[in-house]
Coordinates of C-alpha atoms in Angstrom, one line a residue:
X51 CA -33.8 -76.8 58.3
X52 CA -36.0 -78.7 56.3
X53 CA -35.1 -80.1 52.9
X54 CA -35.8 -78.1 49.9
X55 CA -34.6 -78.2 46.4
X56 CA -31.9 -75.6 45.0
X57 CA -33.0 -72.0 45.1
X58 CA -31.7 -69.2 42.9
X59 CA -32.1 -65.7 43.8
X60 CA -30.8 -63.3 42.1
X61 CA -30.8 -59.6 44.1
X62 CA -32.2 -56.5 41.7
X63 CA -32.0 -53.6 43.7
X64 CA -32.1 -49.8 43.6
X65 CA -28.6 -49.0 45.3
X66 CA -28.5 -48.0 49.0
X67 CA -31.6 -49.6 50.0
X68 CA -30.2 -52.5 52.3
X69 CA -29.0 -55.1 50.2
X70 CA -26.0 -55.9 52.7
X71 CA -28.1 -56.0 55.9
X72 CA -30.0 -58.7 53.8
X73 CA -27.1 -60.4 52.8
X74 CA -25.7 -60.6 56.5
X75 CA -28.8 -61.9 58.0
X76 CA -29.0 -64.6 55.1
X77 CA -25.6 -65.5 55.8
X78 CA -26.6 -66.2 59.3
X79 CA -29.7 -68.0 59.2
X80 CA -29.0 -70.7 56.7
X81 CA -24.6 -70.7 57.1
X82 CA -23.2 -73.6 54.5
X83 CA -26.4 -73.2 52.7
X84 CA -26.3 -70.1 51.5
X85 CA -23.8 -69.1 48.4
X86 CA -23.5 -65.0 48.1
X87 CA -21.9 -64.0 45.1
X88 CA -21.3 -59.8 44.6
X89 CA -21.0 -60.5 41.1
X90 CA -19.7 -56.4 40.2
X91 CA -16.3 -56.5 41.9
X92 CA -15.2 -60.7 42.6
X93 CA -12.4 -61.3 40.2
X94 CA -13.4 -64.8 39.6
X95 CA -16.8 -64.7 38.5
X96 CA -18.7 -66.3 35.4
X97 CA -20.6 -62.9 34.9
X98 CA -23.9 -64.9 33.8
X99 CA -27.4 -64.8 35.5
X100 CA -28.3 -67.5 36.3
X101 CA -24.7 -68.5 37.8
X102 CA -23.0 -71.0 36.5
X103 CA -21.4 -72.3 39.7
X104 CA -24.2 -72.9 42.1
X105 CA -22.5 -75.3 44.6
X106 CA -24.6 -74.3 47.7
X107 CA -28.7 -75.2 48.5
X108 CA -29.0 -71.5 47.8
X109 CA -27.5 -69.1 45.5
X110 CA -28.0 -65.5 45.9
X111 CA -26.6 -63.2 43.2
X112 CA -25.8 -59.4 43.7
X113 CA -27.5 -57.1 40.5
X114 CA -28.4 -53.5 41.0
X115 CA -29.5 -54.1 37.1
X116 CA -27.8 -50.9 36.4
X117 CA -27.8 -50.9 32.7
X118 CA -31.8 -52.3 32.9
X119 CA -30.5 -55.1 30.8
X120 CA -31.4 -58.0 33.0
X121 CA -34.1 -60.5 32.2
X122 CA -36.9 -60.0 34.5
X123 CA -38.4 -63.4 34.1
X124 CA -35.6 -66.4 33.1
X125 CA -37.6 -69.5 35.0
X126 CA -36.0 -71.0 37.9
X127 CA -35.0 -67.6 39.5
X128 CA -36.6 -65.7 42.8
X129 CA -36.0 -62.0 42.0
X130 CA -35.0 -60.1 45.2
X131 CA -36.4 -56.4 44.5
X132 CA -35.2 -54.2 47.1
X133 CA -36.4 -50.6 46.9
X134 CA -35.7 -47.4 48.8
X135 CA -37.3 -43.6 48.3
X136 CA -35.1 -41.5 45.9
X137 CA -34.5 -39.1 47.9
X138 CA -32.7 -40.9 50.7
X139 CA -31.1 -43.7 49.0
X140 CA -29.3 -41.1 46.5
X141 CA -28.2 -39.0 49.5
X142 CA -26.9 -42.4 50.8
X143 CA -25.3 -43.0 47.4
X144 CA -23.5 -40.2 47.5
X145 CA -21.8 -41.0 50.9
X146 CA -20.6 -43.9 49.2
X147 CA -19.2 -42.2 46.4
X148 CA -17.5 -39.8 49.1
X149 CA -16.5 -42.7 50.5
X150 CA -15.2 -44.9 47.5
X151 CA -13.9 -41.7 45.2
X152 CA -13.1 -38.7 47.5
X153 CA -14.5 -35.6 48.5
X154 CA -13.7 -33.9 45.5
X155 CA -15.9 -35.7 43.1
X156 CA -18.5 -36.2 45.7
X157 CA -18.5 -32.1 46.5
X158 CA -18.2 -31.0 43.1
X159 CA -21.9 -29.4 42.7
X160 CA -21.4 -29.2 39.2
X161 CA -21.3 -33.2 38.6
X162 CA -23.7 -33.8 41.3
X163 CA -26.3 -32.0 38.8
X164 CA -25.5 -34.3 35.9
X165 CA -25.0 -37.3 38.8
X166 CA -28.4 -36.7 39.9
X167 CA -30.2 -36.4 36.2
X168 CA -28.3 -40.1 35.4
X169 CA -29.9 -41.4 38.6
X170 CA -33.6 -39.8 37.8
X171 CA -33.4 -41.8 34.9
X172 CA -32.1 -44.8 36.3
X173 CA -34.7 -45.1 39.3
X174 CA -37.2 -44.1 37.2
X175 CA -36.9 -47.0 34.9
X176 CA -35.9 -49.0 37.5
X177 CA -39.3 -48.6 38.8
X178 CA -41.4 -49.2 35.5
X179 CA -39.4 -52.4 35.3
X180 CA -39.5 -53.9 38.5
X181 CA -42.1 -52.6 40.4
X182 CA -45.0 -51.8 38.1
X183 CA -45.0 -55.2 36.6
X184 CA -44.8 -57.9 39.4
X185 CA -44.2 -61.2 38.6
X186 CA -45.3 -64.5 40.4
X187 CA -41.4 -64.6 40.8
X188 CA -40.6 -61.5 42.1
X189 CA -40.7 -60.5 45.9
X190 CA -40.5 -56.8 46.6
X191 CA -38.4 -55.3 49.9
X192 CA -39.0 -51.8 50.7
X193 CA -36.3 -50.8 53.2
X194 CA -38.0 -49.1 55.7
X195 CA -40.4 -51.2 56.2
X196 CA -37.5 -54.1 55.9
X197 CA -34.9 -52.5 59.2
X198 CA -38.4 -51.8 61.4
X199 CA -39.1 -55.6 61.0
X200 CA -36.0 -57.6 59.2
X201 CA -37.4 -60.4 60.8
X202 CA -40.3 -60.6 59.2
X203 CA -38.5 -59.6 55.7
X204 CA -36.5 -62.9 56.6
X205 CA -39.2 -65.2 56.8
X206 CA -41.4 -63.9 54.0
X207 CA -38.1 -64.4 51.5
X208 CA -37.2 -67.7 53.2
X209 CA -40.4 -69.0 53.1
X210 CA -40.8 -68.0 49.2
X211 CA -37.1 -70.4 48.9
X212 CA -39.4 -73.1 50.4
X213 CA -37.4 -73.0 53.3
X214 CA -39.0 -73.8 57.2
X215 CA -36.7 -71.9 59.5
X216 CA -37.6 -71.7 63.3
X217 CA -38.5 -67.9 64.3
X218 CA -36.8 -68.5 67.2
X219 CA -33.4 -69.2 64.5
X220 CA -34.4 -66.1 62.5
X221 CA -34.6 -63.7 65.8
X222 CA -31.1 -64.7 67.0
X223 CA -29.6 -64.1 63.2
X224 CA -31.1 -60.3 63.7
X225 CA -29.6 -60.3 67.1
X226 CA -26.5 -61.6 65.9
X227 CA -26.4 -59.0 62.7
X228 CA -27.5 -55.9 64.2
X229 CA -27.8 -53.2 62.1
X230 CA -27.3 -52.0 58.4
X231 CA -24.2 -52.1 56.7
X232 CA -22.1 -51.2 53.6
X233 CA -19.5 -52.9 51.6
X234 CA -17.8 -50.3 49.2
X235 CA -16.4 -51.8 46.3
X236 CA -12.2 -52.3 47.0
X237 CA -12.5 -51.1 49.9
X238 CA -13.1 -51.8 54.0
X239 CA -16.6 -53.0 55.1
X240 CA -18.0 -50.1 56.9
X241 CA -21.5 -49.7 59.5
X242 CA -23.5 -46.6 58.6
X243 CA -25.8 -45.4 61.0
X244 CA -28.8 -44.5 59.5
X245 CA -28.9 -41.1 57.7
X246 CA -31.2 -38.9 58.2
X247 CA -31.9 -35.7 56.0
X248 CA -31.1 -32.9 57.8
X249 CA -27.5 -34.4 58.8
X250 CA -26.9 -35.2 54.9
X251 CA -23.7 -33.0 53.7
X252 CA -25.1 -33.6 50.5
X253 CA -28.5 -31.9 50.8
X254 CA -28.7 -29.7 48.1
X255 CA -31.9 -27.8 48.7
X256 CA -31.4 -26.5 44.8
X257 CA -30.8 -29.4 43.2
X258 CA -32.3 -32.3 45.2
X259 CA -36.1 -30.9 45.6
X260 CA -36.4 -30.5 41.7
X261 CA -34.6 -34.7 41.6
X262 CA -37.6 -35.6 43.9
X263 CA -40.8 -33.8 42.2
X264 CA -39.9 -35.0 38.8
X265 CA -40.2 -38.5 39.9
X266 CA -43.2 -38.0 42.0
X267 CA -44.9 -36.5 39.0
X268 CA -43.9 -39.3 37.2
X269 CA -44.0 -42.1 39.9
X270 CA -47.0 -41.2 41.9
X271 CA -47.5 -44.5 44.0
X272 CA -43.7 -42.9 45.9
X273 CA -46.2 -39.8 47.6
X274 CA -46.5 -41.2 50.9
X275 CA -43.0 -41.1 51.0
X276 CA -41.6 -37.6 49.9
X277 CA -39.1 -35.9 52.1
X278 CA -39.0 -32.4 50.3
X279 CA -41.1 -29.7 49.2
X280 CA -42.4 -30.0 46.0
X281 CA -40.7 -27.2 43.6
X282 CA -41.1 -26.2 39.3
X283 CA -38.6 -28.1 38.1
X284 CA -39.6 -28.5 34.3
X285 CA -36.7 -26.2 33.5
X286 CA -33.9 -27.1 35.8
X287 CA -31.0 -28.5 34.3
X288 CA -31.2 -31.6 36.7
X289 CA -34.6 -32.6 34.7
X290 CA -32.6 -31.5 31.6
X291 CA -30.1 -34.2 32.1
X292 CA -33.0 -36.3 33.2
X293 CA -34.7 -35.9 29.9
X294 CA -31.7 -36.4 28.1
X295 CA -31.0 -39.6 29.4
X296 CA -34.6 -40.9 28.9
X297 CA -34.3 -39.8 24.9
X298 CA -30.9 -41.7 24.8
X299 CA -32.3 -44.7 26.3
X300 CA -35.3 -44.5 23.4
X301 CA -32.8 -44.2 21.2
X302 CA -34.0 -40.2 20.3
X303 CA -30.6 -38.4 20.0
X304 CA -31.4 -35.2 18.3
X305 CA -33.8 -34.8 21.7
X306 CA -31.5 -35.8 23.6
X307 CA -28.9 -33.2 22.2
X308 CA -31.6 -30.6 22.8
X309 CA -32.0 -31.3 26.0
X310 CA -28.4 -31.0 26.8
X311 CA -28.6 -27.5 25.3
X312 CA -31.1 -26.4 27.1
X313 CA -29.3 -27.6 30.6
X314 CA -26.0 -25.7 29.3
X315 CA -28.1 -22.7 28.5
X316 CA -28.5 -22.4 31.7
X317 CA -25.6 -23.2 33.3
X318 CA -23.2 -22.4 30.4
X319 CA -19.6 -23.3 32.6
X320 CA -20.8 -26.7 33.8
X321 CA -18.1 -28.7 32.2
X322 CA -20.0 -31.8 32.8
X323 CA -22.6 -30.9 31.3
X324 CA -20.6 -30.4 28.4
X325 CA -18.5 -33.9 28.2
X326 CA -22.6 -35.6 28.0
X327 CA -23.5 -33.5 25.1
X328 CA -19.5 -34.5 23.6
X329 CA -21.0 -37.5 24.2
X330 CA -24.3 -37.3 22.4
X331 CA -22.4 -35.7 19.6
X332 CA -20.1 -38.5 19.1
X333 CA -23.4 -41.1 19.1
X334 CA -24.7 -38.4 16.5
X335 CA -21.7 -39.2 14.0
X336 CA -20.6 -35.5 14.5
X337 CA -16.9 -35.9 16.0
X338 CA -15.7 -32.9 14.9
X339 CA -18.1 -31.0 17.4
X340 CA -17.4 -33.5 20.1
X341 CA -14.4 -33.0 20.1
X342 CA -15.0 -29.3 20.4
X343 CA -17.5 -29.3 23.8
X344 CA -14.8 -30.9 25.1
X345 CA -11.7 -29.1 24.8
X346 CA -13.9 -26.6 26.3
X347 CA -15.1 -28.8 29.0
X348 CA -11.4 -29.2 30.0
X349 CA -10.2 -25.4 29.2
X350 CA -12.2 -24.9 32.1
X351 CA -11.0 -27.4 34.6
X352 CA -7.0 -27.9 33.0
X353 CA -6.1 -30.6 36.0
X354 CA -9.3 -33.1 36.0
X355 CA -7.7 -36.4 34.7
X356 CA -11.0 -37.9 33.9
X357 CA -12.0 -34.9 31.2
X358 CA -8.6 -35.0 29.8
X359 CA -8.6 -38.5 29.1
X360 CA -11.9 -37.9 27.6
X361 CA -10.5 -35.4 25.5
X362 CA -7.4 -37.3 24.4
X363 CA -10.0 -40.8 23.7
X364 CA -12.0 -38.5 21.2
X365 CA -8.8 -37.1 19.5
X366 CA -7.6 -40.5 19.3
X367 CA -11.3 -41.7 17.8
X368 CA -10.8 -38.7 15.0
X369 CA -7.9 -39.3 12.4
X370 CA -4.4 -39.0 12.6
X371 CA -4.1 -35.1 12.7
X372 CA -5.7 -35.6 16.4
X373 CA -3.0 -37.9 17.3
X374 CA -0.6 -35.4 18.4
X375 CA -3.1 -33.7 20.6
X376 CA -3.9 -36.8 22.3
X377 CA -0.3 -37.7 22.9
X378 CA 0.1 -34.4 24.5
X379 CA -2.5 -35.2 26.8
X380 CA -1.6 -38.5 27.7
X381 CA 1.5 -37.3 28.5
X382 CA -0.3 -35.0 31.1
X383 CA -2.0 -37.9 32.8
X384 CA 0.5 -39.9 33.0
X385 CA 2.6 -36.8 34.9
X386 CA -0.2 -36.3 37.1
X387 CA -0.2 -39.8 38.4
X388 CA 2.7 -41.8 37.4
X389 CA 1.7 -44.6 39.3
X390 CA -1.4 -45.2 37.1
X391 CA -1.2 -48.4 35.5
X392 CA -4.4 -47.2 33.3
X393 CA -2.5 -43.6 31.8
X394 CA 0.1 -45.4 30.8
X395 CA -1.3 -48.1 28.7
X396 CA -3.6 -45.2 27.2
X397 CA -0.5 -43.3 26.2
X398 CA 1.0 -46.6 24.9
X399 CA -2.3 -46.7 22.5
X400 CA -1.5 -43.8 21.3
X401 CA 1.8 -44.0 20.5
X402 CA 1.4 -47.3 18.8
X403 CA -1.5 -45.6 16.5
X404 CA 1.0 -42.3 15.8
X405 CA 3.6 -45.5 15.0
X406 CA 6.0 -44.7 17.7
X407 CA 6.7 -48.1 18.6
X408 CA 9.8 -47.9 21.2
X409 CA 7.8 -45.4 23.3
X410 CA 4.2 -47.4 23.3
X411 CA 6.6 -50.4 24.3
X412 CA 8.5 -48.2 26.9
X413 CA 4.6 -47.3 28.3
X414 CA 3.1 -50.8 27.9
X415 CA 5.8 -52.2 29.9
X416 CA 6.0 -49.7 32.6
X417 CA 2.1 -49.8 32.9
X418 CA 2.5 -53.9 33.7
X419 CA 5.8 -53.4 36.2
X420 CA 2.9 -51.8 38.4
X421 CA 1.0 -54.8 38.5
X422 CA -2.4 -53.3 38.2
X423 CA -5.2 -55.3 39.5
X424 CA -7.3 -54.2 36.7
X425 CA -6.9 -57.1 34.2
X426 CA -7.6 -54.8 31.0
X427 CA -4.6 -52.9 31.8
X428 CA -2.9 -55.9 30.9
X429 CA -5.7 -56.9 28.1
X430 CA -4.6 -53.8 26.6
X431 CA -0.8 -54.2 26.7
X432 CA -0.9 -57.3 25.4
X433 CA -2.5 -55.6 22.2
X434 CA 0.6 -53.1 22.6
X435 CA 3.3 -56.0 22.5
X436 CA 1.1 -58.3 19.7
X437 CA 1.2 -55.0 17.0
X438 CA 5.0 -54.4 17.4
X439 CA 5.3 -58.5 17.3
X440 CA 7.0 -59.2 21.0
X441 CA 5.2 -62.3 20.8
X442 CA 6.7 -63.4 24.6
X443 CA 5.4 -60.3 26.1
X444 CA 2.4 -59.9 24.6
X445 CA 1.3 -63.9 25.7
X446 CA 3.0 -63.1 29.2
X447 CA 0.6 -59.7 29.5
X448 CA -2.7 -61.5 28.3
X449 CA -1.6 -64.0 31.0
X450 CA -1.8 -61.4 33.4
X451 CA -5.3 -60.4 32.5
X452 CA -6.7 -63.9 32.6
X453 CA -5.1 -64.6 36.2
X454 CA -6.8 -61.7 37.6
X455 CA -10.2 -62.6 35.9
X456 CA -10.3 -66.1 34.8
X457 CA -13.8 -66.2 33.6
X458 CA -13.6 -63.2 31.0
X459 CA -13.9 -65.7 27.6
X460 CA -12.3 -62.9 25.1
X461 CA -9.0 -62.7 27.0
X462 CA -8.8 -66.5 26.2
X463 CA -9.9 -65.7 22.7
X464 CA -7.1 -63.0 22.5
X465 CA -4.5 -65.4 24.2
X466 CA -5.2 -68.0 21.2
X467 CA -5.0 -64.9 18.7
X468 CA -1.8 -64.3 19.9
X469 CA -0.8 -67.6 20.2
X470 CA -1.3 -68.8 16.8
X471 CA 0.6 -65.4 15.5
X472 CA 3.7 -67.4 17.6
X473 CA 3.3 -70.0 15.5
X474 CA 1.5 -72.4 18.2
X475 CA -1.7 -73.8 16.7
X476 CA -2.0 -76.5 19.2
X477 CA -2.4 -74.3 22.4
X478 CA -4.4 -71.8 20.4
X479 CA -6.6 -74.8 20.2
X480 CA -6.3 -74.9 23.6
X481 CA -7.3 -71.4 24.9
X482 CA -9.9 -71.1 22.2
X483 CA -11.5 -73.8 24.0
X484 CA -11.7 -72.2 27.3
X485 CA -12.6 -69.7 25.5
X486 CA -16.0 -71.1 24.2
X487 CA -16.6 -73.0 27.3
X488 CA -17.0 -69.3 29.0
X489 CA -19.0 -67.7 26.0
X490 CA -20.4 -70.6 23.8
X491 CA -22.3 -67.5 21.9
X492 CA -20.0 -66.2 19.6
X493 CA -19.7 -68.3 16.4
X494 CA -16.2 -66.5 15.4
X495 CA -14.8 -67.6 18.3
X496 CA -15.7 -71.5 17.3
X497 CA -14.5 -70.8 13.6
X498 CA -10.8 -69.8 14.9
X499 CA -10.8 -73.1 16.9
X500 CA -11.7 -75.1 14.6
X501 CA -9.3 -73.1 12.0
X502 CA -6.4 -74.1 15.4
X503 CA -7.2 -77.5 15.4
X504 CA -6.5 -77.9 11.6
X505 CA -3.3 -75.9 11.8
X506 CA -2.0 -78.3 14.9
X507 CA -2.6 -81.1 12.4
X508 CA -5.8 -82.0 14.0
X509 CA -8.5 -83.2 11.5
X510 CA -10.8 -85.3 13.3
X511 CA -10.9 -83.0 16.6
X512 CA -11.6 -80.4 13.9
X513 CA -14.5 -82.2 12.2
X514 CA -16.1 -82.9 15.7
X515 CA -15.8 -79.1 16.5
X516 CA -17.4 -78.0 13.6
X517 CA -20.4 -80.0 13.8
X518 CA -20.8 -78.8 17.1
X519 CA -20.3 -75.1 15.6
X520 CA -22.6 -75.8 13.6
X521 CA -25.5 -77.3 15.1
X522 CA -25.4 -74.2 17.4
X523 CA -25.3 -71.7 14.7
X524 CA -27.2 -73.6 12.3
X525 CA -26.8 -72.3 8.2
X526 CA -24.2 -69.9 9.5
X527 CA -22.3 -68.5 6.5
X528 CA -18.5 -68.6 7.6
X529 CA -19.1 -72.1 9.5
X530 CA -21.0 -74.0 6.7
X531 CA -18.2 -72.7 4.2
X532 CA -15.5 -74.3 7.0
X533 CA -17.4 -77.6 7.5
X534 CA -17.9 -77.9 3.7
X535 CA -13.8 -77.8 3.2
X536 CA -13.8 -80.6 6.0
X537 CA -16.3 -82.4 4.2
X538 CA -13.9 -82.9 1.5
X539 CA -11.3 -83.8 3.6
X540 CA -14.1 -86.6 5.6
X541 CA -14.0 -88.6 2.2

């Protein structure tokens, strides 16, 4: 391998469309070279694009760019686009989410129609995004094309590193690899053979035909590759929940809320369909009917945990004559799985906020004894124990929380908040500190350490700090009014 400066590349890519092969055969063409951050499920992970921790000739970071909130052109970066036709790489995400979450969510047909509307509007934009407007730093992969000839797809993204790898090197890594591959989230590594549509379990001939033509009317370059025949699907709820999702996303929720209506006119009993528009109504400022769609979202289905928590998070969001309805159903989650570290701490919440204090201890402690690997399950305990003023517990649970996910800056910032409540400025100081070296970008955060420092008796640390605040928030309110108390103090 010839020398070549550092290379980032960070992965955008439609789910299902081969990201893993691609990984694998990088892995094995340039070995030490290569770092391969998944960046959605490592624990230890600074969370920022670009990464922060480069430590290998090349750095390739995993983004699937769900929430479309990526930067498509920050300088120094080779964009990996890889691309798939929505029919098959949603009938391949749904084997995943058989896979990862059970047959029952996977099979429920009623989801799969507000699953599928999400996803329309996903791909869709996905597509205007990344695809429409090519960049000079952006190399598209379109999956078939890429497992006919991963070789070639190899030396076209190598050679756009500035990388001069042997074919003969490049041919033994896709010997060597062999075919595509999945990594579920949590769970074992698994090699899918490649799907083909009439073997899909999840070939709805109702609902996926109407997912396809939408986009096709709306994404013409995908023609050549359409799989089903084209149907009227103006008024199926699947473009209904499409629809939705693209007036949310333009920030039109009255339309959005229409369009949820007109879905649940047609298919009245589709409880999901009914916990969107909750969640519309709640974006709309009109709790009160929220809260209504549903209660009746979950009269129809009494045992699904997820729409019962739902449920019991809107009660809770209402006032205090809601809070005895959302114990109630707390209390129902937590009997349907005790072993749930995240019912628990949700009943704890709500105790604490009805101000039963022994019982949201009782919970909060029960929900850390089952060592959750989920650090806001101890994030949130940690809130628990700092309200009823169990000072010791509360630092031990926010403890937890960081050791499971070091890089998260707030549960440093909570770790100081709590800290200084104990009456210890001086490693407030501390943990604030770690805190802004994590997230630099919140100017509160360099307020309270500077506020630490002066409490642990340390002026001149304090001066330095906010200088520093301020010449990164320049003419910020709260920070000039700090550094002009200092002042006083510098004379």
């Amino acid at each position: 391998m010839t020398a070549a400066p550092f290379t980032h590349l960070v992965g955008a890519s439609i789910p299902r469309s081969g990201h893993h092969f691609l990984v694998d055969l990088l892995k094995v063409t340039l070995g030490d070279d290569l770092r391969y951050c998944e960046f959605y499920v490592e624990d230890d992970c600074c969370r920022a694009v670009p990464c922060t921790r480069p430590a290998a000739r090349v750095v390739f970071q995993k983004h699937h760019d769900l929430d479309l909130s990526l930067a498509p052109g920050l300088p120094g970066i080779l964009y990996v686009i890889q691309h798939r036709d929505p029919v098959m790489s949603t009938l391949s995400d749904r084997e995943l989410l058989a896979h990862v979450e059970g047959d029952v969510v996977a099979t429920d047909r009623d989801e799969y129609v507000v699953w599928l509307g999400r996803r329309a509007s996903y791909y869709h934009r996905f597509v205007e995004k990344w695809l429409r407007r090519p960049r000079a730093n952006h190399l598209a992969i379109e999956y078939d094309a890429f497992v006919a000839d991963p070789a070639a797809t190899i030396r076209r993204l190598t050679a756009a590193c500035g990388l001069a790898i042997a074919d003969a090197r490049i041919e033994r890594a896709v010997a060597d690899v062999g075919g595509v591959r999945a990594a579920p989230p949590q769970a074992t590594v698994e090699t899918f053979t490649r799907r083909t549509l009439p073997a899909s379990r999840f070939l709805d001939l109702d609902l996926l035909p109407a997912f396809e033509s939408l986009l096709l009317d709306r994404l013409g370059e995908l023609r050549p590759k359409q799989r089903l025949d084209t149907v009227e699907y103006r008024d199926h709820p699947v473009t209904c929940v499409y629809l939705a999702y693209q007036s949310r996303a333009a920030g039109d929720l009255p339309e959005a809320l229409h369009q949820l209506d007109r879905a649940l006119a047609i298919e009245p009993y589709n409880r999901h369909l009914l916990h969107e528009r909750a969640d519309v109504l709640v974006a709309l400022d009109r709790l009160p009917e929220a809260i209504a769609a549903a209660t009746t979202a979950c009269a129809l289905a009494p045992d699904d945990e997820r729409g019962l928590r739902r449920l019991g998070d809107l009660h809770v969001q209402g006032a205090n004559i809601h809070l005895g309805a959302a114990r109630a159903i707390a209390e129902r989650l937590v009997a349907f799985r005790p072993e749930e570290a995240g019912h628990r701490v949700h009943l704890a919440t709500v105790c604490r906020a009805m101000g039963d204090h022994t019982a949201a201890l009782d919970q909060a402690r029960r929900a850390i004894a089952l060592d959750a690997r989920d650090p806001f399950v101890w994030r949130f305990a940690s809130e628990i124990f700092t309200a009823c003023r169990q000072w010791d517990d509360a630092i031990g649970a926010v403890e937890g929380a960081i050791a499971r996910a070091p890089s998260t800056g707030e549960f440093h910032h909570h770790l100081a908040n709590v800290l200084t409540l104990a009456g210890r400025p001086a490693d407030a100081a501390s943990a604030h500190r770690r805190a802004i070296v994590l997230d630099p970008a919140q100017p509160g955060w360099h307020w309270k350490y500077v506020d630490d420092l002066l409490q642990a008796g340390d002026a001149a640390e304090a001066r330095r700090a906010s200088t520093a605040a301020l010449a990164r928030f320049p003419g910020h309110p709260l920070l000039a009014a700090q550094r002009a108390g200092l002042s006083l103090d510098n004379t």
